[in-house]
Amino acid sequence: MSSCSCVLAGSANICSKGAAICEPCSSAAKANPAPPLPPRSNSTPRSSDGRRRLVFIIIGSISLAGILSAAALRFVILPIYRNRGRIHDTVELHAGAAEAPLPPGVPSERLRPDIAEYSNPPISRQLSIGHGSTIKEFPLAVLLAATDNFSDDHKIGSGGFGSVYRAVLDDGRVVAIKRAEPPPAAASSSHADQRRRRDRDRETAFLSELALLSRVNHKNLVRLLGFCNQNGERVLVYEFMANGTLHDHLHKLAVSPLASWAARLRVALDAARGIEYLHAYAVPPIIHRDIKSSNILLDATWTAKVADFGLSLLSPSSDDEHTRDPSSPRAAGTVGYMDPQYYRLQHLTTKSDVYSFGVVLLELLTGCRAVHRNDESGTPTNLVEYAVPQIDEDDVHSVIDRRLPPPTPSEIETVAFVGYLAADCVSPDGKDRPTMSEIVAGLERAMAACSGQPPPVLMRSATARSF
């Protein structure tokens, strides 16, 4: 055992038998004491507050960035995206386009401030026309200049939508300009409120119909070139049809190039193809509502095209449900052409157009108006009631137009077939009428037989009733 008063720390592990290494006690007293514990910090609450402030700053920054991003999306990115999809081949209208200056000398009565106060901003801001569209938005000043302020000297007709004017644009194109008629003046303040609502409804209808018309493209439909919705005016611009209406050639002109069975059959086939497109290929399908000979126009090459599809809802008289008369030409059809089943049931279908087209076929066959006066008694006679009973008795040739040369041997069967087809189209029950696709197929066979091609079998059983 060691007798040292002060033992060197750890020496017992080195020495054996309990020996140890001694050291002076004064050295042991100077040994380094264990390091003291650090004093309690007084900064802990301050550091915690700083961390909270840092968290609040981060959260606030993220929220502000989100708000700014949403604002950028709403006011910058979305307008750019929308404008990319708006493919007007058009004159771009600016914010003040509705008040664009008009040509000097325009009479104030030519404008419609009573309608203008209800009109919406330019349609180019509301209507997105599909890719590839050639629809143009015309400034009103251009159309006023082209028509001499809608002068009667340029007026060539009128219809359910309004007056029609012939005009020449700056680029030399000849066009037909259809100007919507203003609604009748309000008689009282209550009527004025009703009129405001009707004007708004009419504006909505104009936009929807214009969107529909802009998507329609077929060689046998009159092409819409553009529109104007400025200063209370609603105007549509169409291609000009140089040779007028089928109605004029059948009932007004003393001499017409349509004085042969082949020419009339060609017009019938052209018009049928146009209506077939509306029913079977337009998206959504379109019911014309007012098929008649005055809505079948002829261009410079005598190609027949159907006009005024989709416009019956825009006429001034078609806004008030309480005053709408189903017998009114502007409601849905024209007297003599209107489907009697629609008149009774107030249910419009594509077969209503088929009925009206059947009346047109009877006009082409007989040369008579849809409602004409009997030569002997002078009383009004409905063409369907006059011709169909004789056709049903297989006596088609007793009702054919005597102004045309007698049918040639190759035309006799064709003329009879067209008579049977017309009778099928005006069947009292819509279910018994053919579709426009079936009518086109029948007229194509008739055209082939009339032109001397190997004749198909044309008989009553080959019309739509057996399809």
Coordinates of C-alpha atoms in Angstrom, one line a residue:
M1 CA 0.0 0.0 0.0
S2 CA 1.3 3.5 -0.8
S3 CA 1.9 5.9 2.1
C4 CA 1.7 9.0 -0.1
S5 CA -0.4 11.8 1.1
C6 CA -1.0 12.9 -2.5
V7 CA -1.2 10.2 -5.2
L8 CA -0.8 10.9 -8.8
A9 CA -4.2 10.3 -10.4
G10 CA -4.3 7.1 -12.3
S11 CA -0.9 5.7 -11.1
A12 CA -2.6 2.8 -9.2
N13 CA -3.4 1.3 -12.5
I14 CA 0.3 1.4 -13.5
C15 CA 1.9 0.2 -10.3
S16 CA 1.4 -3.3 -8.8
K17 CA 0.7 -4.5 -5.4
G18 CA -1.1 -1.4 -4.3
A19 CA 1.8 0.9 -5.0
A20 CA 1.3 4.4 -6.3
I21 CA 3.2 7.4 -7.5
C22 CA 3.4 10.2 -5.1
E23 CA 3.3 13.9 -6.0
P24 CA 3.5 17.1 -4.2
C25 CA 0.2 18.0 -2.6
S26 CA 0.6 21.6 -3.8
S27 CA 0.5 20.3 -7.5
A28 CA -2.7 18.4 -6.8
A29 CA -4.3 21.5 -5.4
K30 CA -3.7 23.2 -8.7
A31 CA -5.3 20.6 -10.8
N32 CA -7.8 22.1 -13.2
P33 CA -11.3 22.0 -11.9
A34 CA -14.1 20.7 -14.0
P35 CA -15.3 23.5 -16.3
P36 CA -18.2 25.4 -14.9
L37 CA -21.7 25.0 -16.4
P38 CA -22.5 27.9 -18.8
P39 CA -24.7 30.5 -17.3
R40 CA -28.4 30.3 -18.1
S41 CA -29.1 32.3 -21.2
N42 CA -31.5 35.2 -21.0
S43 CA -32.0 35.3 -24.8
T44 CA -34.3 32.3 -25.3
P45 CA -37.6 34.3 -25.5
R46 CA -36.1 36.8 -27.8
S47 CA -34.9 34.0 -30.2
S48 CA -38.4 32.4 -30.1
D49 CA -40.0 35.8 -31.1
G50 CA -37.6 36.1 -34.0
R51 CA -38.5 32.7 -35.3
R52 CA -42.2 33.5 -35.2
R53 CA -41.7 36.7 -37.1
L54 CA -39.6 34.9 -39.7
V55 CA -42.5 32.3 -40.1
F56 CA -45.0 35.1 -40.5
I57 CA -42.9 36.9 -43.1
I58 CA -42.5 33.6 -45.1
I59 CA -46.2 32.9 -45.0
G60 CA -47.1 36.5 -45.9
S61 CA -44.7 36.4 -48.8
I62 CA -46.1 33.2 -50.2
S63 CA -49.7 34.6 -49.9
L64 CA -48.7 37.8 -51.7
A65 CA -47.0 35.8 -54.4
G66 CA -50.2 33.7 -54.9
I67 CA -52.4 36.8 -55.2
L68 CA -50.0 38.4 -57.7
S69 CA -49.9 35.1 -59.7
A70 CA -53.7 34.9 -59.8
A71 CA -54.0 38.6 -60.9
A72 CA -51.4 37.9 -63.7
L73 CA -53.4 34.9 -64.8
R74 CA -56.7 36.8 -64.9
F75 CA -55.6 40.0 -66.6
V76 CA -52.6 39.0 -68.7
I77 CA -52.4 35.3 -69.6
L78 CA -56.1 34.6 -70.1
P79 CA -56.8 37.5 -72.5
I80 CA -53.8 36.4 -74.6
Y81 CA -55.0 32.8 -74.7
R82 CA -58.6 33.9 -75.7
N83 CA -57.3 36.2 -78.4
R84 CA -55.3 33.4 -79.9
G85 CA -58.5 31.4 -80.3
R86 CA -60.5 34.3 -81.8
I87 CA -59.7 34.1 -85.5
H88 CA -61.6 36.9 -87.1
D89 CA -60.4 37.6 -90.6
T90 CA -61.7 41.0 -89.8
V91 CA -61.2 44.7 -89.1
E92 CA -60.2 44.8 -85.5
L93 CA -62.5 47.1 -83.5
H94 CA -61.2 49.1 -80.6
A95 CA -62.9 50.2 -77.4
G96 CA -64.6 53.1 -79.1
A97 CA -65.7 51.3 -82.2
A98 CA -69.4 51.6 -81.2
E99 CA -69.0 55.3 -81.5
A100 CA -66.8 55.3 -84.5
P101 CA -67.2 58.4 -86.7
L102 CA -69.6 58.0 -89.6
P103 CA -69.3 59.5 -93.0
P104 CA -70.2 63.1 -93.3
G105 CA -73.8 63.8 -94.4
V106 CA -75.4 60.8 -92.8
P107 CA -78.9 61.8 -91.8
S108 CA -79.7 61.3 -88.2
E109 CA -82.8 59.3 -89.1
R110 CA -80.7 56.7 -90.7
L111 CA -79.3 55.7 -87.3
R112 CA -81.2 54.1 -84.5
P113 CA -80.4 55.6 -81.2
D114 CA -83.5 54.0 -79.7
I115 CA -81.9 50.6 -80.3
A116 CA -78.3 51.7 -79.7
E117 CA -78.8 52.4 -76.1
Y118 CA -79.5 48.7 -75.6
S119 CA -76.7 47.4 -77.9
N120 CA -73.8 45.4 -76.5
P121 CA -70.1 46.1 -77.2
P122 CA -68.7 45.0 -80.6
I123 CA -69.3 41.4 -81.3
S124 CA -65.6 40.8 -81.8
R125 CA -65.3 40.9 -78.0
Q126 CA -68.2 38.5 -77.5
L127 CA -68.1 36.1 -80.4
S128 CA -65.3 33.6 -81.0
I129 CA -65.5 32.4 -84.6
G130 CA -63.7 29.1 -85.4
H131 CA -60.4 28.6 -87.0
G132 CA -60.4 29.1 -90.8
S133 CA -63.4 31.3 -90.7
T134 CA -63.6 34.1 -93.3
I135 CA -66.3 36.1 -91.5
K136 CA -65.5 39.7 -91.3
E137 CA -66.8 42.4 -88.9
F138 CA -67.5 45.5 -91.0
P139 CA -67.5 49.0 -89.5
L140 CA -70.9 50.7 -90.0
A141 CA -69.2 53.6 -91.9
V142 CA -68.1 51.2 -94.6
L143 CA -71.6 49.8 -95.1
L144 CA -73.2 53.3 -95.1
A145 CA -70.8 54.4 -97.7
A146 CA -71.4 51.3 -99.9
T147 CA -75.2 51.8 -99.8
D148 CA -75.4 55.6 -99.9
N149 CA -76.7 55.5 -96.3
F150 CA -79.1 52.6 -97.0
S151 CA -80.6 54.4 -99.9
D152 CA -83.7 53.1 -101.6
D153 CA -81.8 53.2 -104.8
H154 CA -79.7 50.3 -103.5
K155 CA -82.7 48.3 -102.1
I156 CA -83.4 45.1 -104.0
G157 CA -85.9 43.4 -101.7
S158 CA -87.0 42.6 -98.2
G159 CA -87.7 39.6 -96.1
G160 CA -88.3 38.4 -92.6
F161 CA -85.0 39.7 -91.3
G162 CA -85.3 43.1 -92.9
S163 CA -84.4 45.0 -96.1
V164 CA -81.8 43.8 -98.6
Y165 CA -79.4 46.2 -100.4
R166 CA -77.0 45.7 -103.3
A167 CA -73.6 47.3 -102.7
V168 CA -70.1 47.3 -104.0
L169 CA -67.3 47.2 -101.4
D170 CA -64.0 49.0 -101.6
D171 CA -62.3 45.9 -102.9
G172 CA -64.7 45.6 -105.8
R173 CA -66.8 42.8 -104.5
V174 CA -70.6 43.0 -105.1
V175 CA -72.5 42.0 -101.9
A176 CA -76.0 41.7 -100.6
I177 CA -76.5 43.6 -97.3
K178 CA -79.3 42.6 -95.1
R179 CA -80.3 45.3 -92.5
A180 CA -82.5 44.2 -89.6
E181 CA -85.7 46.2 -89.3
P182 CA -86.3 48.1 -86.0
P183 CA -89.0 46.9 -83.7
P184 CA -92.2 49.0 -83.4
A185 CA -92.1 52.0 -81.1
A186 CA -93.2 51.5 -77.5
A187 CA -96.6 53.0 -76.7
S188 CA -96.0 53.3 -72.9
S189 CA -93.4 52.9 -70.2
S190 CA -94.5 49.3 -69.5
H191 CA -94.2 48.6 -73.2
A192 CA -90.8 50.3 -73.1
D193 CA -89.6 47.9 -70.4
Q194 CA -90.9 45.0 -72.4
R195 CA -89.1 46.4 -75.5
R196 CA -85.8 46.6 -73.6
R197 CA -86.1 43.0 -72.6
R198 CA -87.0 42.0 -76.1
D199 CA -84.0 44.0 -77.5
R200 CA -81.7 42.2 -75.1
D201 CA -83.2 38.9 -76.1
R202 CA -82.9 39.8 -79.8
E203 CA -79.3 40.8 -79.2
T204 CA -78.6 37.4 -77.7
A205 CA -80.4 35.7 -80.5
F206 CA -78.4 37.7 -83.1
L207 CA -75.1 36.5 -81.5
S208 CA -76.1 32.9 -81.3
E209 CA -77.5 32.9 -84.8
L210 CA -74.3 34.6 -86.1
A211 CA -72.2 32.0 -84.4
L212 CA -74.2 29.3 -86.1
L213 CA -74.1 30.9 -89.5
S214 CA -70.3 31.4 -89.3
R215 CA -69.9 27.6 -89.0
V216 CA -71.9 26.8 -92.1
N217 CA -70.1 26.3 -95.4
H218 CA -71.6 24.5 -98.4
K219 CA -71.6 25.3 -102.1
N220 CA -75.4 25.3 -102.2
L221 CA -75.9 27.7 -99.3
V222 CA -75.6 31.4 -99.7
R223 CA -72.3 32.4 -98.0
L224 CA -72.2 34.8 -95.1
L225 CA -69.3 37.2 -95.6
G226 CA -69.6 39.4 -92.5
F227 CA -71.7 41.4 -90.1
C228 CA -72.0 44.7 -88.3
N229 CA -73.4 45.4 -84.8
Q230 CA -72.8 49.0 -84.3
N231 CA -74.9 52.1 -83.4
G232 CA -78.0 50.0 -83.0
E233 CA -77.7 48.4 -86.4
R234 CA -77.6 44.7 -87.0
V235 CA -76.5 44.0 -90.5
L236 CA -75.4 40.8 -92.3
V237 CA -73.3 40.8 -95.5
Y238 CA -73.7 38.0 -98.0
E239 CA -72.4 37.0 -101.3
F240 CA -74.4 38.6 -104.1
M241 CA -76.5 36.2 -106.2
A242 CA -76.5 37.7 -109.7
N243 CA -79.5 35.8 -111.2
G244 CA -82.1 36.4 -108.5
T245 CA -84.6 34.1 -107.0
L246 CA -86.2 30.9 -108.3
H247 CA -89.6 32.5 -107.5
D248 CA -88.9 35.3 -110.0
H249 CA -87.9 32.9 -112.7
L250 CA -91.0 30.8 -112.2
H251 CA -93.6 33.4 -111.7
K252 CA -92.5 36.9 -112.8
L253 CA -90.0 36.7 -115.7
A254 CA -91.5 36.2 -119.2
V255 CA -88.3 34.6 -120.5
S256 CA -86.0 32.5 -118.3
P257 CA -83.1 30.2 -118.8
L258 CA -85.0 27.8 -116.5
A259 CA -87.4 27.0 -119.3
S260 CA -86.3 23.3 -119.6
W261 CA -86.9 20.3 -117.5
A262 CA -83.2 19.5 -117.1
A263 CA -82.5 23.1 -115.9
R264 CA -85.3 22.9 -113.3
L265 CA -84.2 19.5 -112.1
R266 CA -80.7 20.8 -111.6
V267 CA -82.0 23.6 -109.5
A268 CA -84.1 21.2 -107.4
L269 CA -81.0 19.0 -106.8
D270 CA -78.8 21.9 -105.9
A271 CA -81.4 23.2 -103.3
A272 CA -81.9 19.7 -101.9
R273 CA -78.2 19.3 -101.3
G274 CA -78.0 22.6 -99.4
I275 CA -80.9 21.6 -97.2
E276 CA -79.5 18.1 -96.7
Y277 CA -76.3 19.7 -95.4
L278 CA -78.2 21.8 -92.8
H279 CA -80.1 18.7 -91.6
A280 CA -77.4 16.0 -91.7
Y281 CA -74.0 17.6 -91.6
A282 CA -74.2 21.0 -89.8
V283 CA -73.3 20.9 -86.1
P284 CA -75.7 21.4 -84.5
P285 CA -78.3 20.4 -87.2
I286 CA -80.3 23.4 -88.6
I287 CA -84.0 23.5 -89.4
H288 CA -84.4 26.2 -92.0
R289 CA -88.0 26.9 -91.0
D290 CA -88.9 28.9 -94.2
I291 CA -88.1 26.9 -97.4
K292 CA -89.7 28.5 -100.4
S293 CA -88.8 29.5 -104.0
S294 CA -87.9 33.1 -103.0
N295 CA -85.3 31.7 -100.6
I296 CA -83.6 29.7 -103.4
L297 CA -81.2 32.0 -105.2
L298 CA -79.2 31.6 -108.4
D299 CA -75.6 32.8 -108.8
A300 CA -73.8 33.9 -112.0
T301 CA -73.3 30.3 -113.1
W302 CA -76.9 29.3 -112.3
T303 CA -76.0 27.3 -109.3
A304 CA -78.9 27.3 -106.9
K305 CA -78.2 28.2 -103.3
V306 CA -80.5 28.2 -100.2
A307 CA -80.7 31.6 -98.4
D308 CA -82.0 32.9 -95.1
F309 CA -81.4 29.8 -93.0
G310 CA -81.3 30.6 -89.3
L311 CA -82.8 34.1 -89.6
S312 CA -86.4 33.5 -88.7
L313 CA -85.7 33.9 -85.0
L314 CA -84.3 37.3 -85.5
S315 CA -87.3 39.0 -87.1
P316 CA -88.9 41.8 -85.1
S317 CA -92.2 40.1 -84.8
S318 CA -90.8 36.8 -83.4
D319 CA -89.9 38.2 -79.9
D320 CA -93.2 38.3 -78.1
E321 CA -94.5 34.8 -77.2
H322 CA -97.9 36.3 -76.4
T323 CA -98.4 37.8 -79.8
R324 CA -96.8 35.0 -81.9
D325 CA -99.2 33.6 -84.4
P326 CA -98.2 30.2 -85.9
S327 CA -99.8 31.3 -89.2
S328 CA -97.5 34.3 -89.4
P329 CA -94.8 33.9 -92.1
R330 CA -92.2 35.2 -89.7
A331 CA -93.1 32.7 -87.0
A332 CA -91.9 29.6 -88.8
G333 CA -92.8 29.4 -92.5
T334 CA -94.9 31.1 -95.2
V335 CA -98.5 30.5 -96.1
G336 CA -98.7 27.8 -98.8
Y337 CA -95.3 26.3 -97.7
M338 CA -95.9 25.7 -94.0
D339 CA -96.2 22.2 -92.8
P340 CA -99.8 21.7 -91.6
Q341 CA -98.6 19.2 -89.0
Y342 CA -96.4 21.9 -87.5
Y343 CA -99.4 24.3 -87.6
R344 CA -101.5 21.8 -85.6
L345 CA -99.0 20.5 -83.1
Q346 CA -96.5 23.4 -82.9
H347 CA -93.7 20.9 -83.1
L348 CA -91.0 21.8 -85.6
T349 CA -88.8 19.1 -87.1
T350 CA -86.7 18.5 -90.2
K351 CA -89.8 17.0 -91.8
S352 CA -91.3 20.4 -91.8
D353 CA -88.5 21.6 -94.1
V354 CA -89.2 18.5 -96.2
Y355 CA -92.9 19.5 -96.6
S356 CA -91.9 23.0 -97.7
F357 CA -89.4 21.6 -100.2
G358 CA -92.1 19.4 -101.6
V359 CA -94.1 22.5 -102.4
V360 CA -91.1 23.9 -104.2
L361 CA -90.9 20.7 -106.3
L362 CA -94.5 21.2 -107.2
E363 CA -93.8 24.8 -108.2
L364 CA -91.0 23.5 -110.5
L365 CA -93.3 20.9 -111.9
T366 CA -96.4 22.9 -112.5
G367 CA -95.2 26.5 -112.8
C368 CA -97.9 27.6 -110.3
R369 CA -97.5 29.6 -107.1
A370 CA -97.8 27.9 -103.8
V371 CA -101.1 29.7 -103.4
H372 CA -102.5 30.7 -106.8
R373 CA -105.9 31.7 -108.3
N374 CA -107.9 29.3 -110.3
D375 CA -108.1 30.3 -113.9
E376 CA -111.8 29.6 -114.1
S377 CA -113.2 30.8 -110.8
G378 CA -110.4 33.1 -109.7
T379 CA -110.6 31.7 -106.2
P380 CA -107.3 31.1 -104.3
T381 CA -106.1 27.5 -104.6
N382 CA -103.5 25.7 -102.6
L383 CA -100.9 24.1 -104.8
V384 CA -100.8 20.9 -102.8
E385 CA -104.6 20.5 -102.9
Y386 CA -104.5 21.2 -106.6
A387 CA -101.7 18.9 -107.8
V388 CA -101.3 16.0 -105.4
P389 CA -104.7 14.3 -106.1
Q390 CA -103.9 14.2 -109.8
I391 CA -100.4 12.8 -109.1
D392 CA -101.9 10.2 -106.8
E393 CA -104.1 9.2 -109.7
D394 CA -100.9 8.7 -111.8
D395 CA -101.9 11.7 -114.0
V396 CA -98.8 13.8 -113.4
H397 CA -98.7 15.1 -116.9
S398 CA -102.0 16.8 -116.5
V399 CA -100.5 19.3 -114.1
I400 CA -97.0 20.0 -115.7
D401 CA -96.1 23.5 -116.7
R402 CA -97.4 24.1 -120.3
R403 CA -94.9 26.9 -120.8
L404 CA -92.1 24.4 -121.1
P405 CA -91.6 22.1 -124.2
P406 CA -93.2 18.7 -123.8
P407 CA -90.9 16.2 -122.1
T408 CA -88.7 14.2 -124.4
P409 CA -88.9 10.4 -124.2
S410 CA -85.9 10.4 -121.8
E411 CA -87.6 13.1 -119.6
I412 CA -91.2 11.7 -119.4
E413 CA -90.3 9.1 -116.7
T414 CA -88.1 11.6 -114.9
V415 CA -90.9 14.3 -114.7
A416 CA -93.4 11.7 -113.4
F417 CA -90.8 10.5 -110.8
V418 CA -90.3 14.1 -109.5
G419 CA -94.1 14.4 -109.2
Y420 CA -94.3 11.3 -107.1
L421 CA -91.4 12.5 -105.0
A422 CA -93.1 15.8 -104.4
A423 CA -96.3 14.1 -103.4
D424 CA -94.3 12.0 -100.9
C425 CA -92.7 15.1 -99.4
V426 CA -96.1 16.7 -98.7
S427 CA -97.6 13.7 -97.0
P428 CA -99.9 14.8 -94.1
D429 CA -98.0 12.7 -91.6
G430 CA -94.3 13.7 -91.2
K431 CA -93.3 10.0 -90.6
D432 CA -94.4 9.2 -94.2
R433 CA -92.1 11.9 -95.7
P434 CA -88.6 11.1 -96.9
T435 CA -85.5 12.6 -95.4
M436 CA -83.5 15.2 -97.3
S437 CA -80.8 12.6 -97.9
E438 CA -83.3 10.3 -99.5
I439 CA -84.6 13.2 -101.6
V440 CA -81.1 14.0 -102.8
A441 CA -80.5 10.3 -103.8
G442 CA -83.8 10.2 -105.7
L443 CA -83.1 13.5 -107.6
E444 CA -79.6 12.3 -108.5
R445 CA -81.2 9.2 -110.1
A446 CA -83.7 11.4 -111.9
M447 CA -80.9 13.7 -113.1
A448 CA -78.9 10.8 -114.4
A449 CA -82.0 9.5 -116.3
C450 CA -82.7 13.0 -117.7
S451 CA -79.1 13.5 -118.9
G452 CA -79.1 10.4 -121.0
Q453 CA -77.0 8.2 -118.7
P454 CA -77.9 4.5 -118.4
P455 CA -81.4 5.1 -116.9
P456 CA -82.1 3.8 -113.4
V457 CA -85.5 2.3 -112.7
L458 CA -87.8 5.3 -111.9
M459 CA -91.2 4.4 -110.7
R460 CA -93.6 5.3 -107.8
S461 CA -92.1 2.5 -105.7
A462 CA -88.6 4.0 -106.1
T463 CA -89.6 7.2 -104.2
A464 CA -89.1 7.7 -100.5
R465 CA -92.2 5.8 -99.4
S466 CA -90.4 2.5 -100.1
F467 CA -87.1 3.5 -98.4

